[in-house]
Coordinates of C-alpha atoms in Angstrom, one line a residue:
X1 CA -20.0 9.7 1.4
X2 CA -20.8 9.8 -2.3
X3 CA -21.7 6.4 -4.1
X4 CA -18.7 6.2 -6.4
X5 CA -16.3 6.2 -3.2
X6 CA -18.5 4.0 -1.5
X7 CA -18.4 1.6 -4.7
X8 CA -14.4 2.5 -4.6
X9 CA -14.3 1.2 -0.8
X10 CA -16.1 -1.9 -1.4
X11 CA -14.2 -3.2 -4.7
X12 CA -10.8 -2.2 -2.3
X13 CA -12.0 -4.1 0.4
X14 CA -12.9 -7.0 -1.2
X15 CA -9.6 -6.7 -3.5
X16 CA -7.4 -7.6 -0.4
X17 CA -9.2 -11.1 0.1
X18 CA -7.3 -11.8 -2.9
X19 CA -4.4 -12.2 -0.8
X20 CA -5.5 -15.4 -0.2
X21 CA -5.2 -16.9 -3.1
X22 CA -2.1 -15.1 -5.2
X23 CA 1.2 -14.4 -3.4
X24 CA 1.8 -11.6 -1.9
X25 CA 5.7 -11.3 -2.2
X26 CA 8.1 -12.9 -4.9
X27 CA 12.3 -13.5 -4.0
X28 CA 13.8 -15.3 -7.0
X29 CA 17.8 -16.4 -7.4
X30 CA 19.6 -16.7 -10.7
X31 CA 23.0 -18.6 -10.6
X32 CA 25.2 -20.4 -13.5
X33 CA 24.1 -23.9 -11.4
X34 CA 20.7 -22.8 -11.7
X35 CA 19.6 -21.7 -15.5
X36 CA 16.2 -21.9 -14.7
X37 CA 16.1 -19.8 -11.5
X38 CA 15.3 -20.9 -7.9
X39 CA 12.5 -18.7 -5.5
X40 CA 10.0 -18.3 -3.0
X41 CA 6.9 -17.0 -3.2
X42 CA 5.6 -14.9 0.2
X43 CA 1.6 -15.8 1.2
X44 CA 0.0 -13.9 3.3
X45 CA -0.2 -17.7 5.5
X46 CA 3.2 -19.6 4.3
X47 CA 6.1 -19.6 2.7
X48 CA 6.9 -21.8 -0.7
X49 CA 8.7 -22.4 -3.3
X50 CA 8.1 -21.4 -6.5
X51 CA 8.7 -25.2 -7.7
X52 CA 8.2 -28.0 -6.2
X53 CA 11.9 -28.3 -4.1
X54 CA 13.1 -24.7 -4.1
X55 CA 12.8 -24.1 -0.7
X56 CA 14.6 -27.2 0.5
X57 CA 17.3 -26.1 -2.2
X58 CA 17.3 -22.7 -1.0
X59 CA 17.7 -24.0 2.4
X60 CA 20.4 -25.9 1.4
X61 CA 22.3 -23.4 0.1
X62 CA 21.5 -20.8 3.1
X63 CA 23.3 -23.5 5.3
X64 CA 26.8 -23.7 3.6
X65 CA 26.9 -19.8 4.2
X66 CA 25.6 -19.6 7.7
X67 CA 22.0 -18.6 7.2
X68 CA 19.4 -19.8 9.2
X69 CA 17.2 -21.7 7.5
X70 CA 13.8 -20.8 6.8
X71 CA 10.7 -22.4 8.3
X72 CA 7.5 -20.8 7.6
X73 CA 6.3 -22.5 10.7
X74 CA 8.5 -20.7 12.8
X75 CA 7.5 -16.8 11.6
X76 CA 4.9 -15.2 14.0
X77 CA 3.7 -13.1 11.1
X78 CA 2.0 -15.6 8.8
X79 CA 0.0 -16.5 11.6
X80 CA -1.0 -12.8 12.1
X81 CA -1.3 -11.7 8.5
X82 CA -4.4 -13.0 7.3
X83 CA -6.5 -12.3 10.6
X84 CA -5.4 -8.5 9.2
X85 CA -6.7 -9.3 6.0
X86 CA -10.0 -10.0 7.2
X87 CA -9.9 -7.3 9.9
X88 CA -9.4 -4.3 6.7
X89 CA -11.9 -6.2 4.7
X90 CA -14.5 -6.1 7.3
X91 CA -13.5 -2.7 8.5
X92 CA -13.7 -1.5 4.5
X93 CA -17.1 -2.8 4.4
X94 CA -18.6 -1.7 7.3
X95 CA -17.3 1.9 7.0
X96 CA -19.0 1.4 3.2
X97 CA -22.4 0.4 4.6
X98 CA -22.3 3.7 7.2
X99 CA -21.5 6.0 4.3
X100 CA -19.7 7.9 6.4
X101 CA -16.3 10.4 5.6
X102 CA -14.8 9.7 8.7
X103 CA -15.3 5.7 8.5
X104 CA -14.0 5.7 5.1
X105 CA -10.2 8.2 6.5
X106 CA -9.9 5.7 9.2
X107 CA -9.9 2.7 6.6
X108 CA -7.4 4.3 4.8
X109 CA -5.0 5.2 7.6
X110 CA -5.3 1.9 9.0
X111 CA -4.3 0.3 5.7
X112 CA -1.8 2.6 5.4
X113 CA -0.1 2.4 8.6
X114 CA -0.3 -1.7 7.9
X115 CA 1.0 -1.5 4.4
X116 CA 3.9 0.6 5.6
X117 CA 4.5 -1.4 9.1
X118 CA 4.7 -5.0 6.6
X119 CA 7.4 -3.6 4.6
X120 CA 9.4 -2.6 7.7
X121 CA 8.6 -5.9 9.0
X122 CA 9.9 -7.8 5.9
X123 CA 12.9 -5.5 5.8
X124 CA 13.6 -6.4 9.0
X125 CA 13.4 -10.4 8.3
X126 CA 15.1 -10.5 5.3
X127 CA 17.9 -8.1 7.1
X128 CA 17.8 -10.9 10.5
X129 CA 18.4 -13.6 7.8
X130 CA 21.2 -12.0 5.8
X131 CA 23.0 -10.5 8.1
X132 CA 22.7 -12.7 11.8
X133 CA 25.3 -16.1 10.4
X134 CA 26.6 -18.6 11.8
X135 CA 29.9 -18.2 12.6
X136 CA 30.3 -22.0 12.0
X137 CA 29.7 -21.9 8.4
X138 CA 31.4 -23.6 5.7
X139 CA 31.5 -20.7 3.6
X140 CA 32.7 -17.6 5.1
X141 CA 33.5 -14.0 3.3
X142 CA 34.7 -11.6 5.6
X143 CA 32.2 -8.5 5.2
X144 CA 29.9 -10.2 3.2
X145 CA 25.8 -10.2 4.2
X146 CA 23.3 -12.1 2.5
X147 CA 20.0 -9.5 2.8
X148 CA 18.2 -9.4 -0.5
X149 CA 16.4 -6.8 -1.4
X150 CA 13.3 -5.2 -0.6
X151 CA 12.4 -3.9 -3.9
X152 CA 14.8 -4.9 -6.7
X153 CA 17.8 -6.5 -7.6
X154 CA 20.7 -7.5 -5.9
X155 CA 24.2 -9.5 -6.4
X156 CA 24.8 -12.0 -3.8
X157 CA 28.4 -13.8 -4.4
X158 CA 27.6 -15.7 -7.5
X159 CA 23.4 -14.7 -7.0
X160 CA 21.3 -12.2 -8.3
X161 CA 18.5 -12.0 -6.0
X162 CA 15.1 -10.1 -7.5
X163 CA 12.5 -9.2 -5.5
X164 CA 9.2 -7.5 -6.1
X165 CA 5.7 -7.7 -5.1
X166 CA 3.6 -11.0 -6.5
X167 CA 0.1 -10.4 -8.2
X168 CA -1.4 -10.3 -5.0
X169 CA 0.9 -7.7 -3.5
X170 CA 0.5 -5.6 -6.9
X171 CA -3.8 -6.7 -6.2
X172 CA -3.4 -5.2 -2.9
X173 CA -1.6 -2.0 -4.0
X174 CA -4.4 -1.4 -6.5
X175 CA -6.4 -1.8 -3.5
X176 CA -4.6 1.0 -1.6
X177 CA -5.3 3.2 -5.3
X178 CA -9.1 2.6 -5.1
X179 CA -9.0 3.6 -1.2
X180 CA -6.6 6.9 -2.0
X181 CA -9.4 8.1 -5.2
X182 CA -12.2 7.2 -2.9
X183 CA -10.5 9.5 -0.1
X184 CA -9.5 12.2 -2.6
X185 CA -13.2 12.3 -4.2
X186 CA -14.4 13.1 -0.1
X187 CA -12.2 15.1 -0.2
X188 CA -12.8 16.9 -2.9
X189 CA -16.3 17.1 -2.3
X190 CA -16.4 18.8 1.8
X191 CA -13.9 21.2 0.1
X192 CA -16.5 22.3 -2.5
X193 CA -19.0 21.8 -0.1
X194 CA -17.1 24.4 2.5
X195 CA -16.4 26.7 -0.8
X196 CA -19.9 26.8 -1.8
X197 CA -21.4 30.3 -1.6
X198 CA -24.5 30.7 1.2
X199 CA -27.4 32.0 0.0
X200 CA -29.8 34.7 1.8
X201 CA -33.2 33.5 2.4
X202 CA -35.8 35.6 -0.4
X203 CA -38.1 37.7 2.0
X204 CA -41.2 36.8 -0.6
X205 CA -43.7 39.4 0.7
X206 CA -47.3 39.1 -0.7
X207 CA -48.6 42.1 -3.2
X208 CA -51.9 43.6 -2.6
X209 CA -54.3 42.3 -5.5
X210 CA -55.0 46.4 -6.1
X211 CA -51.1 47.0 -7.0
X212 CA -51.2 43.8 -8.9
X213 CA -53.8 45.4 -10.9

């Protein structure tokens, strides 16, 4: 492995420990009775409001329409989620300090298949919350679902839902960027390597001093 993808591989690995400190996910709601906006803000450990009481107000307003409320206490997946973190940072660094190609492709593809398998996941959740109701509700629109979006905006009744990565999900898509050039430079390099002409071996012989003369 060249130094500048070994370089690349540390500075991604060590990117996705920001994770734990800047939110990974943002959900924000817009509404005439709220000018200011109400939202949660996705760690890679909890679930929070953006202010203070926005989830107990979000809660609040999930109940009148039949959505369970949400309890970050209760999701499997924030207990999970940062042992992950720690896993692909150690993984990162480890197949950094072998230097090897392989190490460095199975980093990658294990980020990858993790990046892609949260998104489903969160898909999923936000789908189990929008669209599973109670049929006891005070509120009740025939046909109407409550699933914000993924990526996006949305209008929900009198809503407009917005969600998009936080800085750390954008921190850890740059992460996924470094890993993809490191990967490319390898890459780049065996295929070089592989096109590289062989040379014969020079059959030096040694002249007789009287022909050199």
């Amino acid at each position: 492995m060249k130094s500048q993808s070994r370089i690349l591989l540390v500075i991604a690995s060590l990117g996705l420990l920001l994770l734990f400190v800047f939110p990974l996910w943002t959900i924000r709601l817009e509404a005439p009775q709220y000018p200011e906006g109400i939202g949660l803000q996705i760690r890679v450990n909890t679930i929070e409001g953006i202010k203070p009481h926005d989830l107990k107000n979000i809660n609040g307003l999930n109940h009148y329409i039949g959505m369970k409320p949400i309890e970050p206490d209760s999701i499997p997946e924030l207990s999970i989620m940062p042992w992950i973190v720690v896993a692909l940072t150690g993984l990162g660094l480890a197949a950094a300090a072998t230097g090897k190609r392989w190490a460095l492709f199975t980093w990658f593809a294990v980020l990858a298949v993790a990046a892609v398998a949260g998104l489903v996941d969160f898909w999923l959740w936000e789908y189990d919350y929008g669209h599973n109701l109670d049929s006891d509700a005070a509120i009740k629109v025939p046909g109407m679902t409550y699933q914000p979006p993924l990526i996006g905006s949305k209008s929900l009744l009198n809503f407009v839902a917005h969600s998009w990565p936080g800085l750390g999900g954008w921190l850890a898509f740059l992460s996924m960027g470094l890993g993809a050039f490191a990967v490319w430079i390898e890459l780049r390099a065996r295929k070089l390597g592989r096109a590289a002409p062989k040379t014969e071996p020079v059959n030096v012989t040694r002249v007789p001093a009287e022909v050199a003369q």
